[in-house]
Structures are given as C-alpha cells and as structure tokens.
Coordinates of C-alpha atoms in Angstrom, one line a residue:
Chain A
M1 CA 0.0 0.0 0.0
L2 CA 2.8 2.4 1.0
D3 CA 4.5 1.4 -2.2
F4 CA 1.4 2.4 -4.2
L5 CA 1.1 5.7 -2.4
T6 CA 4.8 6.7 -2.9
N7 CA 5.4 5.4 -6.3
S8 CA 2.3 5.1 -8.5
L9 CA -0.4 7.2 -7.0
I10 CA 0.9 10.4 -8.5
Y11 CA 0.8 8.9 -12.0
W12 CA -2.8 7.8 -11.4
L13 CA -3.7 11.3 -10.4
F14 CA -2.0 12.7 -13.5
A15 CA -3.9 10.2 -15.7
I16 CA -7.2 11.2 -14.0
L17 CA -6.4 14.9 -14.5
F18 CA -5.5 14.3 -18.2
L19 CA -8.6 12.3 -18.9
L20 CA -10.8 14.8 -17.0
G21 CA -9.6 17.5 -19.4
F22 CA -10.1 15.3 -22.4
F23 CA -13.6 14.4 -21.3
G24 CA -14.4 18.0 -20.6
I25 CA -13.5 19.0 -24.1
L26 CA -15.7 16.3 -25.6
A27 CA -18.7 16.6 -23.2
N28 CA -19.2 20.3 -22.7
N29 CA -21.2 22.4 -25.1
N30 CA -20.0 25.8 -24.1
F31 CA -16.8 27.0 -25.8
M32 CA -15.5 28.6 -22.6
K33 CA -15.8 25.4 -20.7
K34 CA -14.1 23.5 -23.5
L35 CA -11.2 25.9 -23.3
M36 CA -10.9 25.5 -19.5
A37 CA -11.0 21.7 -20.0
M38 CA -8.2 22.1 -22.6
N39 CA -6.1 24.0 -20.1
I40 CA -6.6 21.3 -17.5
M41 CA -5.4 18.7 -20.1
Q42 CA -2.3 20.8 -20.9
V43 CA -1.5 21.3 -17.2
A44 CA -1.7 17.5 -16.7
V45 CA 0.9 17.0 -19.4
I46 CA 3.2 19.6 -17.8
I47 CA 2.8 17.9 -14.4
F48 CA 3.7 14.6 -16.0
F49 CA 7.0 16.0 -17.3
L50 CA 7.8 17.6 -14.0
L51 CA 7.4 14.2 -12.3
L52 CA 10.0 12.8 -14.6
G53 CA 12.6 15.3 -13.3
Q54 CA 11.8 14.5 -9.6
K55 CA 14.2 12.6 -7.5
L56 CA 14.0 11.5 -3.9
G57 CA 16.5 13.5 -1.8
G58 CA 17.4 15.7 -4.8
T59 CA 17.8 19.5 -4.5
L60 CA 17.8 22.4 -6.9
P61 CA 20.0 21.9 -10.0
V62 CA 22.5 24.6 -9.0
I63 CA 25.9 23.3 -8.0
W64 CA 26.1 23.2 -4.2
G65 CA 29.6 24.0 -3.1
T66 CA 31.9 21.2 -4.2
D67 CA 29.1 18.6 -4.5
Y68 CA 29.3 17.2 -8.1
V69 CA 27.3 13.9 -7.4
V70 CA 24.5 13.7 -10.0
E71 CA 22.1 11.9 -7.6
H72 CA 22.0 14.9 -5.3
Y73 CA 20.3 17.1 -7.9
I74 CA 16.9 16.8 -9.6
N75 CA 16.9 16.6 -13.4
P76 CA 16.4 20.2 -14.8
L77 CA 15.7 19.2 -18.4
P78 CA 12.0 18.5 -18.0
H79 CA 11.5 21.8 -16.3
A80 CA 13.3 23.6 -19.1
L81 CA 11.1 21.8 -21.7
M82 CA 8.0 22.6 -19.7
L83 CA 8.8 26.3 -19.8
T84 CA 8.4 26.1 -23.5
A85 CA 5.2 24.0 -23.2
I86 CA 3.8 26.6 -20.8
V87 CA 4.5 29.4 -23.3
V88 CA 2.7 27.3 -26.0
S89 CA -0.2 26.7 -23.7
L90 CA -0.4 30.4 -22.9
S91 CA -0.4 31.5 -26.5
T92 CA -3.0 28.8 -27.4
T93 CA -5.2 30.1 -24.7
G94 CA -4.7 33.7 -26.0
V95 CA -5.6 32.8 -29.6
A96 CA -8.6 30.8 -28.3
L97 CA -9.8 33.8 -26.3
A98 CA -9.4 36.1 -29.2
L99 CA -11.4 33.8 -31.4
M100 CA -14.0 33.4 -28.8
M101 CA -14.5 37.2 -28.6
R102 CA -15.1 37.3 -32.4
I103 CA -17.5 34.4 -32.1
Q104 CA -19.4 36.1 -29.2
D105 CA -19.5 39.4 -31.2
H106 CA -21.0 37.8 -34.3
Y107 CA -23.2 35.0 -33.0
G108 CA -24.0 36.5 -29.6
D109 CA -23.5 33.1 -28.1
L110 CA -20.9 30.6 -27.1
E111 CA -23.0 27.4 -27.1
E112 CA -21.6 25.1 -29.8
D113 CA -24.9 23.5 -31.0
E114 CA -26.5 27.0 -31.3
I115 CA -23.6 28.4 -33.3
L116 CA -23.4 25.4 -35.6
R117 CA -27.1 25.6 -36.3
R118 CA -26.7 29.3 -37.3
M119 CA -23.5 28.6 -39.2
N120 CA -25.1 26.0 -41.5
K121 CA -28.3 27.9 -42.0
Chain B
M1 CA 28.4 31.0 -44.9
R2 CA 28.0 27.7 -46.7
E3 CA 28.3 25.9 -43.4
Q4 CA 25.2 27.8 -42.1
F5 CA 22.7 26.9 -44.8
P6 CA 20.6 24.6 -42.6
S7 CA 19.9 27.4 -40.1
L8 CA 19.2 29.9 -42.9
I9 CA 16.3 27.7 -44.0
V10 CA 14.5 28.5 -40.7
V11 CA 16.1 31.7 -39.4
V12 CA 15.6 34.0 -42.3
P13 CA 11.8 33.5 -42.6
L14 CA 11.5 33.6 -38.8
A15 CA 13.3 37.0 -38.6
A16 CA 11.2 38.3 -41.5
A17 CA 8.1 37.2 -39.7
L18 CA 9.1 39.2 -36.6
L19 CA 10.0 42.2 -38.7
S20 CA 7.0 42.4 -41.0
P21 CA 4.5 44.2 -38.7
F22 CA 7.1 47.0 -38.3
I23 CA 8.0 47.2 -41.9
A24 CA 4.3 47.2 -42.9
Y25 CA 4.0 50.4 -41.0
F26 CA 6.1 52.0 -43.7
S27 CA 5.1 50.2 -46.8
K28 CA 2.8 47.4 -47.7
T29 CA 4.6 46.6 -51.0
L30 CA 7.9 46.3 -49.1
V31 CA 6.5 43.8 -46.6
R32 CA 5.2 41.6 -49.4
W33 CA 8.6 41.6 -51.1
L34 CA 10.2 40.9 -47.7
A35 CA 8.1 37.8 -47.3
I36 CA 8.8 36.7 -50.8
A37 CA 12.6 37.3 -50.5
A38 CA 12.7 35.5 -47.1
L39 CA 11.0 32.5 -48.5
L40 CA 13.3 32.6 -51.6
V41 CA 16.4 32.6 -49.4
S42 CA 14.9 29.7 -47.5
N43 CA 14.2 27.8 -50.7
I44 CA 17.6 28.5 -52.2
S45 CA 19.3 27.3 -49.0
A46 CA 17.3 24.2 -49.0
V47 CA 18.3 23.5 -52.6
A48 CA 22.0 24.1 -51.7
V49 CA 21.6 21.7 -48.7
L50 CA 20.1 19.0 -50.9
I51 CA 22.9 19.2 -53.4
R52 CA 25.5 19.0 -50.7
V53 CA 23.7 16.1 -49.0
L54 CA 23.4 14.1 -52.2
N55 CA 27.1 14.4 -52.8
G56 CA 28.4 14.2 -49.3
G57 CA 26.0 12.1 -47.2
V58 CA 23.8 13.0 -44.2
W59 CA 24.6 16.4 -42.7
H60 CA 24.2 16.8 -38.9
Y61 CA 24.0 20.5 -38.2
H62 CA 24.5 21.4 -34.5
F63 CA 22.5 24.4 -33.6
G64 CA 24.5 27.0 -31.7
G65 CA 27.4 24.7 -31.6
W66 CA 25.9 22.4 -28.9
A67 CA 26.7 18.8 -29.6
P68 CA 23.8 16.3 -29.4
P69 CA 22.2 14.8 -27.4
W70 CA 22.4 17.9 -25.2
G71 CA 21.9 20.5 -28.0
I72 CA 19.4 20.6 -30.8
E73 CA 20.6 19.3 -34.1
Y74 CA 19.1 19.5 -37.6
V75 CA 19.4 16.3 -39.5
L76 CA 19.6 16.9 -43.2
D77 CA 19.3 13.7 -45.2
P78 CA 17.9 13.5 -48.8
L79 CA 14.3 13.1 -47.4
S80 CA 14.3 16.1 -45.1
A81 CA 16.1 18.3 -47.6
T82 CA 13.6 17.4 -50.4
M83 CA 10.7 18.1 -48.1
A84 CA 12.2 21.4 -47.0
I85 CA 12.5 22.4 -50.7
L86 CA 8.9 21.4 -51.2
V87 CA 7.5 23.4 -48.3
S88 CA 9.5 26.5 -49.0
F89 CA 8.7 26.4 -52.7
V90 CA 4.9 26.1 -52.2
A91 CA 5.1 28.8 -49.5
L92 CA 7.0 31.0 -51.9
V93 CA 4.4 30.5 -54.7
V94 CA 1.5 31.1 -52.4
A95 CA 3.2 34.2 -51.0
I96 CA 3.3 35.6 -54.5
Y97 CA -0.3 34.6 -55.0
S98 CA -1.5 36.5 -51.9
G99 CA -0.8 39.9 -53.4
P100 CA -4.2 40.9 -54.7
Y101 CA -5.9 39.8 -51.5
V102 CA -3.9 42.0 -49.2
K103 CA -4.0 45.0 -51.5
D104 CA -7.0 46.5 -49.8
Y105 CA -5.9 45.7 -46.3
A106 CA -4.9 48.3 -43.8
K107 CA -1.1 48.5 -43.3
L108 CA -1.0 46.7 -40.0
K109 CA -3.3 44.0 -41.1
A110 CA -1.2 43.3 -44.1
G111 CA 1.9 43.1 -41.9
I112 CA 0.3 40.7 -39.5
F113 CA -1.0 38.6 -42.3
Y114 CA 2.5 38.1 -43.7
S115 CA 3.9 37.7 -40.3
L116 CA 1.6 34.8 -39.6
F117 CA 2.1 33.4 -43.1
L118 CA 5.9 33.3 -42.6
L119 CA 5.5 31.8 -39.1
L120 CA 3.4 29.0 -40.7
S121 CA 6.1 28.4 -43.2
V122 CA 8.8 28.4 -40.6
G123 CA 6.9 25.9 -38.4
L124 CA 6.3 23.6 -41.4
V125 CA 9.8 23.7 -42.7
G126 CA 11.3 23.4 -39.3
M127 CA 9.3 20.2 -38.6
M128 CA 10.9 18.8 -41.8
I129 CA 14.5 19.3 -40.9
T130 CA 14.7 19.1 -37.1
G131 CA 16.4 16.1 -35.5
D132 CA 15.0 16.6 -32.0
V133 CA 11.5 15.3 -31.0
F134 CA 10.8 18.2 -28.6
N135 CA 11.9 20.8 -31.2
L136 CA 9.5 19.1 -33.5
Y137 CA 6.7 19.7 -31.0
V138 CA 7.7 23.4 -30.8
F139 CA 7.6 23.8 -34.6
L140 CA 4.3 21.9 -34.7
E141 CA 2.8 24.4 -32.3
I142 CA 4.3 27.4 -34.2
S143 CA 2.7 26.2 -37.4
S144 CA -0.6 25.2 -35.7
L145 CA -1.0 28.6 -34.0
A146 CA -0.3 30.5 -37.1
G147 CA -2.6 28.1 -38.9
Y148 CA -5.5 28.7 -36.5
T149 CA -5.2 32.4 -36.9
L150 CA -4.9 32.3 -40.7
I151 CA -8.0 30.0 -40.9
A152 CA -9.9 32.4 -38.6
A153 CA -9.0 35.3 -40.9
G154 CA -11.5 33.9 -43.4
G155 CA -14.6 35.4 -41.9
N156 CA -17.3 34.6 -39.3
K157 CA -17.8 30.9 -40.2
A158 CA -14.0 30.6 -40.3
T159 CA -13.7 31.7 -36.7
V160 CA -15.9 28.9 -35.5
A161 CA -14.0 26.4 -37.7
A162 CA -10.7 27.7 -36.4
F163 CA -11.8 27.5 -32.8
R164 CA -12.9 23.9 -33.2
Y165 CA -9.7 23.1 -34.9
L166 CA -7.8 24.7 -32.1
L167 CA -9.4 22.4 -29.5
V168 CA -8.9 19.3 -31.6
G169 CA -5.4 20.3 -32.6
T170 CA -4.4 21.0 -29.0
I171 CA -5.6 17.5 -28.1
G172 CA -3.4 16.1 -30.8
A173 CA -0.4 18.1 -29.8
S174 CA -0.9 17.1 -26.1
F175 CA -1.0 13.5 -27.1
Y176 CA 2.2 13.9 -29.1
L177 CA 3.9 15.7 -26.2
L178 CA 2.8 13.0 -23.8
G179 CA 4.1 10.3 -26.2
I180 CA 7.5 11.8 -26.3
G181 CA 7.3 12.2 -22.5
F182 CA 6.9 8.5 -22.3
L183 CA 9.8 7.9 -24.6
Y184 CA 11.9 10.3 -22.6
A185 CA 11.0 8.5 -19.4
V186 CA 12.4 5.2 -20.7
T187 CA 15.3 6.4 -22.7
G188 CA 16.4 9.7 -21.2
S189 CA 16.9 11.3 -24.6
L190 CA 15.0 13.5 -27.1
N191 CA 17.5 13.3 -30.0
M192 CA 16.2 11.2 -32.9
V193 CA 19.4 9.4 -33.6
D194 CA 20.0 8.7 -30.0
L195 CA 16.4 7.6 -29.4
A196 CA 16.7 5.1 -32.3
E197 CA 19.6 3.5 -30.7
R198 CA 18.2 3.4 -27.2
L199 CA 14.7 2.3 -28.1
L200 CA 15.8 -0.8 -30.0
P201 CA 15.9 -3.2 -26.9
L202 CA 12.8 -1.6 -25.4
L203 CA 10.4 -1.8 -28.3
D204 CA 8.1 -4.4 -26.7
S205 CA 7.8 -2.7 -23.3
R206 CA 4.4 -1.4 -22.4
V207 CA 5.6 2.2 -22.1
V208 CA 6.8 2.3 -25.6
I209 CA 3.6 0.7 -27.0
V210 CA 1.5 3.4 -25.2
A211 CA 3.9 6.1 -26.6
I212 CA 3.5 4.7 -30.1
V213 CA -0.3 4.9 -29.8
M214 CA -0.2 8.4 -28.5
I215 CA 2.2 9.7 -31.1
M216 CA 0.2 8.1 -33.8
L217 CA -3.0 9.6 -32.4
G218 CA -1.4 13.1 -32.3
F219 CA -0.1 12.9 -35.9
G220 CA -3.4 11.4 -37.0
I221 CA -5.3 14.4 -35.7
K222 CA -2.8 16.8 -37.2
M223 CA -2.8 15.3 -40.7
A224 CA -6.6 14.7 -40.6
A225 CA -6.3 11.0 -41.2
F226 CA -9.6 9.2 -41.2
P227 CA -11.4 8.9 -38.6
L228 CA -9.7 12.0 -37.0
H229 CA -10.6 14.4 -39.8
G230 CA -13.7 16.0 -38.3
W231 CA -12.1 19.5 -38.0
Q232 CA -10.7 19.5 -41.5
P233 CA -13.5 20.2 -44.1
D234 CA -14.7 23.3 -42.3
A235 CA -11.2 24.6 -41.8
Y236 CA -10.2 24.2 -45.4
T237 CA -13.4 25.5 -46.7
Y238 CA -13.6 28.8 -44.8
S239 CA -10.0 29.7 -44.2
H240 CA -8.4 32.8 -45.7
P241 CA -8.3 32.3 -49.4
A242 CA -4.7 33.5 -49.7
A243 CA -3.5 31.0 -47.2
T244 CA -5.7 28.0 -48.1
P245 CA -3.3 26.7 -50.8
L246 CA -0.5 26.5 -48.2
I247 CA -2.7 25.2 -45.4
A248 CA -4.4 22.6 -47.5
G249 CA -1.4 21.7 -49.6
V250 CA 1.3 21.4 -47.1
M251 CA 0.1 21.6 -43.5
G252 CA -1.5 18.1 -43.7
K253 CA 1.5 16.5 -45.3
V254 CA 4.0 17.6 -42.7
P255 CA 2.7 15.5 -39.9
A256 CA 2.5 12.6 -42.3
Y257 CA 6.2 13.1 -43.0
A258 CA 6.9 13.3 -39.3
A259 CA 5.0 10.0 -38.8
L260 CA 7.2 8.5 -41.5
R261 CA 10.3 9.7 -39.6
F262 CA 9.1 8.4 -36.3
F263 CA 8.0 5.0 -37.5
F264 CA 10.7 4.2 -40.0
F265 CA 13.7 6.1 -38.8
I266 CA 13.4 6.2 -35.0
M267 CA 11.6 2.8 -34.6
P268 CA 11.9 -0.2 -36.9
A269 CA 8.6 -0.6 -38.6
T270 CA 9.2 -4.1 -40.0
A271 CA 8.1 -5.9 -36.9
G272 CA 6.8 -5.4 -33.4
P273 CA 4.2 -2.9 -32.1
V274 CA 4.9 -0.3 -34.8
H275 CA 4.1 -2.8 -37.5
K276 CA 0.8 -3.7 -35.9
A277 CA -0.1 -0.1 -35.3
L278 CA 0.6 0.7 -38.9
Q279 CA -1.7 -2.1 -40.0
V280 CA -4.5 -0.6 -38.0
M281 CA -3.8 2.8 -39.5
G282 CA -3.7 1.3 -43.0
I283 CA -7.1 -0.3 -42.7
L284 CA -8.6 2.9 -41.3
A285 CA -6.9 4.9 -44.1
A286 CA -8.4 2.5 -46.7
A287 CA -11.8 3.2 -45.2
G288 CA -11.0 6.9 -45.3
I289 CA -10.0 6.8 -48.9
I290 CA -13.4 5.4 -49.9
I291 CA -15.5 7.6 -47.5
G292 CA -13.5 10.8 -48.3
S293 CA -14.1 10.2 -52.0
V294 CA -17.8 9.4 -51.5
M295 CA -18.2 12.5 -49.4
A296 CA -16.4 14.6 -52.0
I297 CA -18.9 13.4 -54.6
A298 CA -21.8 14.7 -52.4
Q299 CA -20.4 18.2 -52.0
K300 CA -21.7 21.3 -53.9
D301 CA -19.0 23.7 -52.7
F302 CA -15.8 23.3 -54.7
R303 CA -13.6 24.0 -51.7
R304 CA -15.4 21.5 -49.5
M305 CA -15.1 18.9 -52.2
L306 CA -11.4 19.5 -52.3
A307 CA -11.2 19.2 -48.5
Y308 CA -12.9 15.8 -48.5
S309 CA -10.7 14.7 -51.3
S310 CA -7.7 15.6 -49.1
V311 CA -9.0 13.1 -46.5
A312 CA -8.8 10.5 -49.2
Q313 CA -5.4 11.6 -50.4
I314 CA -3.8 11.6 -47.0
G315 CA -5.1 8.0 -46.9
Y316 CA -2.9 7.1 -49.8
I317 CA 0.2 8.3 -47.9
V318 CA -0.8 6.3 -44.8
V319 CA -1.5 3.2 -46.9
G320 CA 2.1 3.7 -48.3
L321 CA 3.4 3.6 -44.7
A322 CA 1.2 0.6 -43.8
I323 CA 2.4 -1.5 -46.8
G324 CA 5.9 -0.5 -45.7
N325 CA 8.2 -2.0 -48.3
S326 CA 10.5 0.3 -50.2
L327 CA 8.3 0.6 -53.4
A328 CA 5.3 1.6 -51.3
L329 CA 7.4 4.1 -49.3
I330 CA 8.7 5.6 -52.5
G331 CA 5.0 5.9 -53.5
G332 CA 4.1 7.5 -50.2
V333 CA 6.9 10.1 -50.3
L334 CA 6.2 10.8 -54.0
H335 CA 2.6 11.3 -53.1
I336 CA 3.4 13.8 -50.3
I337 CA 5.2 15.8 -53.0
N338 CA 2.7 15.4 -55.7
H339 CA -0.3 16.0 -53.6
A340 CA 1.2 19.1 -52.1
F341 CA 1.5 20.4 -55.7
M342 CA -2.0 19.2 -56.8
K343 CA -3.9 20.4 -53.8
S344 CA -2.3 23.8 -53.7
C345 CA -2.8 24.2 -57.5
L346 CA -6.5 23.3 -57.1
F347 CA -7.0 25.7 -54.2
V348 CA -5.1 28.4 -56.1
V349 CA -7.6 27.9 -58.9
A350 CA -10.6 27.8 -56.6
G351 CA -9.4 31.1 -55.0
G352 CA -8.8 32.6 -58.4
I353 CA -12.3 31.8 -59.6
R354 CA -13.8 33.1 -56.3
W355 CA -11.7 36.3 -56.5
R356 CA -13.0 37.1 -60.0
T357 CA -16.6 35.9 -59.9
G358 CA -17.3 35.4 -56.2
E359 CA -18.5 31.8 -57.0
Y360 CA -17.5 28.7 -55.2
R361 CA -20.5 26.4 -56.0
I362 CA -19.7 23.9 -58.7
D363 CA -23.1 24.4 -60.3
N364 CA -22.2 28.0 -61.1
Y365 CA -18.9 27.3 -62.8
M366 CA -20.5 27.3 -66.3
E367 CA -18.4 28.5 -69.2
L368 CA -15.5 29.6 -67.1
N369 CA -13.2 28.3 -69.8
K370 CA -14.1 31.3 -71.9
K371 CA -13.3 33.7 -69.2
M372 CA -10.2 32.0 -67.7
P373 CA -8.6 29.6 -70.2
L374 CA -5.2 29.3 -68.5
T375 CA -6.6 28.8 -65.1
M376 CA -8.9 26.1 -66.4
G377 CA -6.0 24.5 -68.1
A378 CA -4.2 24.2 -64.8
L379 CA -7.4 22.9 -63.3
I380 CA -7.6 20.1 -65.9
I381 CA -4.0 19.1 -65.3
A382 CA -4.5 19.0 -61.5
A383 CA -7.8 17.1 -61.9
L384 CA -6.3 14.5 -64.2
S385 CA -3.4 14.2 -61.8
M386 CA -5.8 13.6 -58.9
V387 CA -7.6 10.9 -60.9
G388 CA -4.2 9.5 -61.8
L389 CA -3.8 9.6 -65.6
P390 CA -0.3 9.6 -67.0
P391 CA 1.8 11.6 -67.6
T392 CA 0.6 13.7 -64.7
A393 CA 2.3 13.3 -61.4
G394 CA -0.6 11.6 -59.6
F395 CA -0.3 8.5 -61.7
F396 CA 3.2 7.7 -60.7
S397 CA 2.7 7.8 -56.9
K398 CA -0.3 5.6 -57.2
W399 CA 1.7 3.3 -59.5
Y400 CA 4.4 2.9 -56.9
L401 CA 1.8 2.3 -54.2
V402 CA 0.1 -0.4 -56.3
L403 CA 3.5 -2.0 -57.1
G404 CA 4.4 -2.1 -53.5
A405 CA 1.0 -3.6 -52.5
I406 CA 1.4 -6.3 -55.2
E407 CA 4.9 -7.1 -54.0
E408 CA 3.5 -7.7 -50.5
G409 CA 0.5 -9.6 -51.8
M410 CA -1.9 -7.0 -50.2
W411 CA -4.5 -7.1 -52.9
F412 CA -7.0 -5.3 -50.7
Y413 CA -5.0 -2.1 -51.0
V414 CA -4.7 -2.5 -54.8
A415 CA -8.5 -2.8 -55.0
I416 CA -8.9 0.3 -52.8
I417 CA -6.6 2.4 -54.8
I418 CA -8.2 1.5 -58.1
I419 CA -11.8 2.0 -56.8
S420 CA -10.9 5.4 -55.4
S421 CA -9.3 6.5 -58.7
L422 CA -12.7 5.8 -60.3
L423 CA -14.4 7.8 -57.5
N424 CA -12.0 10.7 -58.1
A425 CA -12.8 10.6 -61.7
I426 CA -16.5 11.0 -60.9
Y427 CA -16.2 14.1 -58.9
F428 CA -13.5 15.8 -60.9
F429 CA -15.2 15.1 -64.3
R430 CA -18.4 16.5 -62.9
V431 CA -16.5 19.8 -62.3
L432 CA -15.0 19.8 -65.7
E433 CA -18.4 19.0 -67.3
N434 CA -19.9 22.0 -65.6
I435 CA -17.1 24.2 -66.8
Y436 CA -16.8 23.0 -70.4
M437 CA -20.0 21.4 -71.5
K438 CA -22.9 23.3 -69.9
K439 CA -24.2 26.6 -71.1
A440 CA -24.4 29.5 -68.7
E441 CA -28.0 30.5 -68.2
K442 CA -27.4 33.9 -66.7
E443 CA -24.7 36.4 -66.5
Y444 CA -22.4 36.1 -63.4
K445 CA -20.7 38.9 -61.6
D446 CA -17.2 39.6 -63.0
I447 CA -14.9 42.1 -61.4
Y448 CA -12.1 41.8 -63.8
K449 CA -13.9 42.0 -67.2
G450 CA -12.3 43.2 -70.4
R451 CA -8.7 43.1 -69.1
K452 CA -6.0 41.6 -71.1
L453 CA -5.1 38.9 -68.5
E454 CA -7.7 36.7 -67.0
L455 CA -6.4 37.3 -63.4
P456 CA -3.8 39.7 -62.0
L457 CA -0.3 38.6 -62.9
Q458 CA 0.5 37.9 -59.3
M459 CA -2.3 35.3 -59.2
L460 CA -1.8 34.0 -62.7
V461 CA 1.9 33.1 -62.3
P462 CA 1.3 30.8 -59.3
V463 CA -1.6 29.1 -61.1
V464 CA 0.6 28.4 -64.2
V465 CA 3.7 27.5 -62.2
L466 CA 1.9 24.9 -60.1
G467 CA 0.0 23.5 -63.1
I468 CA 3.3 23.1 -65.0
G469 CA 4.9 21.8 -61.9
I470 CA 2.5 18.9 -61.8
L471 CA 3.4 18.0 -65.4
V472 CA 7.1 18.4 -64.8
L473 CA 6.9 16.2 -61.6
G474 CA 5.1 13.6 -63.7
I475 CA 7.5 13.6 -66.7
F476 CA 10.7 13.7 -64.7
N477 CA 9.4 11.4 -61.9
E478 CA 11.9 8.7 -62.8
S479 CA 14.9 10.9 -62.3
L480 CA 13.4 12.2 -59.1
V481 CA 13.0 8.7 -57.8
T482 CA 16.3 7.3 -58.9
Q483 CA 18.4 10.4 -58.0
V484 CA 16.7 11.6 -54.8
I485 CA 13.9 9.6 -53.2
Q486 CA 15.6 6.3 -53.5
F487 CA 18.2 7.5 -51.1
A488 CA 15.6 9.1 -48.9
I489 CA 13.7 6.1 -47.7
P490 CA 15.1 3.8 -45.0
G491 CA 17.1 0.9 -46.4
G492 CA 17.3 2.2 -49.9
G493 CA 20.6 2.9 -51.6
L494 CA 22.6 5.2 -49.3

C-alpha cells in the first residue's frame, strides 16, 4: 500500500487529470468550458513532465559547493522543456480567447450547438 | 556562410516574420517583397543543402554549436532536404499569389498577415529538418498557432471552424507531447538518432507501446487522417483564401512526413508494435479513402469537395506507410510531394475563380473556360493528376503504391486504390463537365472583365507554375525517384 502511495499514486492522479480534461472538451457544449478543460489537459501533461525530473532527496539543480554527485540534484531538463510548453499553452489560450471574442461578437452566443445551427443555415 | 545553410532555412523567414509588422507600418509593398525574399532565401538554402547532402551524405547541423544529445541538431538527409524544398517552394508561390488579397488591407493587417504566413512556413519547414523530437513539437505548435489564426481570418464561419480546430489540434499536440514524454522517461533522450539506438531493446515494453499509440493519435489528428478528420473540411473551406493553398497543400502532409520519420527512422517498422499499429492505421486509411471520395462526390461547394478529397489523399500516404516496403514508401513520399502540388494548385484555382466571380459552388462554374482559359488548363492538369492519368504526377505515386502492394501480396489495397481512382474521376469530371459542357443560363458577376489577362499577374503566375509543376513532376518522376527519393527512404541505396 505504501509502495502504491509513494510510487504510482501520483501517476494515477496525473492520468485522471488528463482524462478529465479530455472528457471536458468532448462533453461540454460551451466554448469557454471547453477551453478550460483544454487547459486542464495541458497542465496535466506539464505535471507529468515535472514528475520525470523529480528525485528522492534531490535538490535544486544549482551546483552546491563542491558537490558534483548527479544523484543529489533533480533533473532540470523536463523543467526547461515545460517552460516552452507553458508558453505554448499560454499562446494557445490567448488565440482561443481572441477567437471566442469574435464568435461572441457575431453570434452572440458561445454554445456550440446553437452556433453550428446558425452557421449552417 | 556555406556551413550555415541549414539554419538559414529556418532563421531567415522567422526573422522576416518578426520584422514584418514593423515594416508594414512604412510600406505594404515592401512587406510583401520581404516575405517573398525571405522564402526565396529559405528555398535556395534548401536546394543548396540538398545538393551537398546528395554528394556528401547526411549532414548533422548542431544548432548554436551544442553537440547532441544535449543540443538541438538539424538532420539533413535526402528526405528532409527534399521536403524542405517542397514546403518552402509552395510557400513562396502562395506568398506571390496572396498579393491581390492584401492590396485592400490596412497596413498593420497586411503586416500581421505576412507575419503569420511566414510563421506558418517556418513551423512547417522546421518540422521537416529538425532532429529533436521536442523541437518538432515546438515547430508543430508554431505552425498550428499560425494556422489557426490564418483560418480564422477567413470570416465569421471561419472563426468557429478555427476554434474547433484549435481544440482538436491541441488535443493532438498534447497526445504527441505525452508520447515523447513516455519515450523520454524510458530512454532519457530526445534526440532522434540517440532515441533510435536506445529504443531498440525496449520496443516491446508497455511504455513504448503506449507512446507509439499516443504519437500516432497526435499525428493522425494533425494530418486529418480518417477517422480523426472532423475538423478539416470546415477549416479548409472557410480559411483565408490567400493562405488556403499552403494550409491545404502542405500543412496536412508535414505530420505525415513526421510520422514516417518516427515509425521508420526512429523505430523499426518491419516488426513489433509499430508494424501492428501501422496495419490498423492502414485499414482505417483505406476506409478513409473510400469515405472521403464518396463525401467529396456529395459536395456542392468546390472548396469543401477538395477538402474531403484531401482526407482520401492523406489515406494514400498512410497506406504507403502501412504497406511498408521500399516501393510503397517511394510511393508515399512521392505522393506527399505530388499531392502538395496538386492540392495547392486546385486551391489556387478555386481562389482565383472566387476572386474574379465570387463563386464557389460547382453548379455555377459554367463557361468559365471562356473567361479564364489558362486557369482552367491548370485545373484540368491538376484534376487529371488527382484521378491518376499519365503523364501527370498523380499517376506515378499511385503506380508505386500499387506495385508495393502487389509485392507484399496485399490485394486489398490494390483494389482500394483502383476503386478510389474511379471515384476521383466521378467528382472531378463533374466539375470539368460543368465548366466546359454546360451553357451558362445567366450572366455572373465579374470584377475583372475586359482586361488583357484573366487574373492579375501575381495570381496567374502561381496558377501556371503549379500547373506546369505537376506535369514536370510527372514527366521527370523517374529521375526524381532514382536520384533523390531512392536515397531518402530507409534501407534504400545510401
């Protein structure tokens, strides 16, 4: 049980978060809610990458005095990658919000079925 | 200077993209020429790289002098160099074509349009030549974000289409990112060459199998392979007419190329989980070929018809991967090139017709041959090429695919390719019949009547260049295959 809690629980939580976002995009009808679900999904991926860098007993990846042992530091590469992924997620959200403003201006609504009905009229 | 050509392919258009909103503030003409010049430099660099690669073998370019696997490297082999030429060439032609559309724009709007256009080209060309899987994700997102905005620039319907594509596309990108996360977790590397080495003993582990499924799902969404194509018809139909040829022609092929790179260069596709996954993709693609063609027959809007036919054409490329022997791979790669030319030519023609008459419904295309003879000539060439009649380019890629399928004894795919050629013939000959045979009952709007040329020169040149390009690709396909593509596929020649 302890093994499950320390080793695999966090990955289960990540998987639940990811699928929650995925389900949210599919199941919601409102564009705003879809966008929020999309953000949850992206955050789940970011958390997954950060988990890869984590190490028991590791500290910040800045050289500590004369300590050159790799095991004493966490892996900084996933963090660096995720900085890029966060920027991507930010700009995706920005573009999505801008598009949503245009949609709201023209259709006066953000419910998908209503917009599709008017679009194909 | 010669040593830096690989970086010029990407850096020059990227710098031009960042500069163009500022330059547009001074002059709209200047910004257009800047975009064209940047893409020309990119194209010339790609050609120079291909020549050097063909003579001197694979070129590993270390970006910023950092050696892999720590730094990012660009891997230039015959395949990636050819694809880089293809993307930058189509982008160049479409940039010329966009002139009349942006003429009436405000200065800033024109600048932003070219900025996004260049970013889209940078993303696509970068995906072709990068040797780092995370760098590929970044380029994928650059091209996608620029793509969403260019689609949304097409009007009110386009905004909705772009938003839905944004959601679906982000799901695809997230799956891809997660997939490479899994690969990183088991191998500790993101460099493609390094990954290929380290993955070999791990191929049957569960982590790698899940990663393969996720990467395939991500690329499947991005290339609009059946049944993940739901976003695609609306996006291609309503997107900005000056960007559609690039979006429809190249944006769907680049993930297909990336899939080829993943499943044949990084992982061995001949056996194991990749082989099984590709078989599934192949069966789905076969279904997509038939369904896409049938849906295309049912469409009244020319652009939407082309969009559904893209679903079918992407299917050919995936079928090429699924068959997996060298003949079929040659067919797949050749089809990436040919279809990029055919689809951009068709969308350039569709945009030209719409620009002049405002029409996009096939029923209203009557007697266009009298108004626009050259454009209709290009349309005929592209249509025959889509159907697959020699000597147009489309025949030869299908020929190689069929040969590959026969060699493997996969008669199912042979039947699918032949049936779908007949279906293609139905919907393209219907368009040609409307244009050439039927009499126009009423006079249609015509904003360019009585001029010497049928379209402005900036639009006419791309139409003619792409139309002739299809013929040239068809006639010289043998030298293209024996001199370049043969070395480009895994296990062939080099």
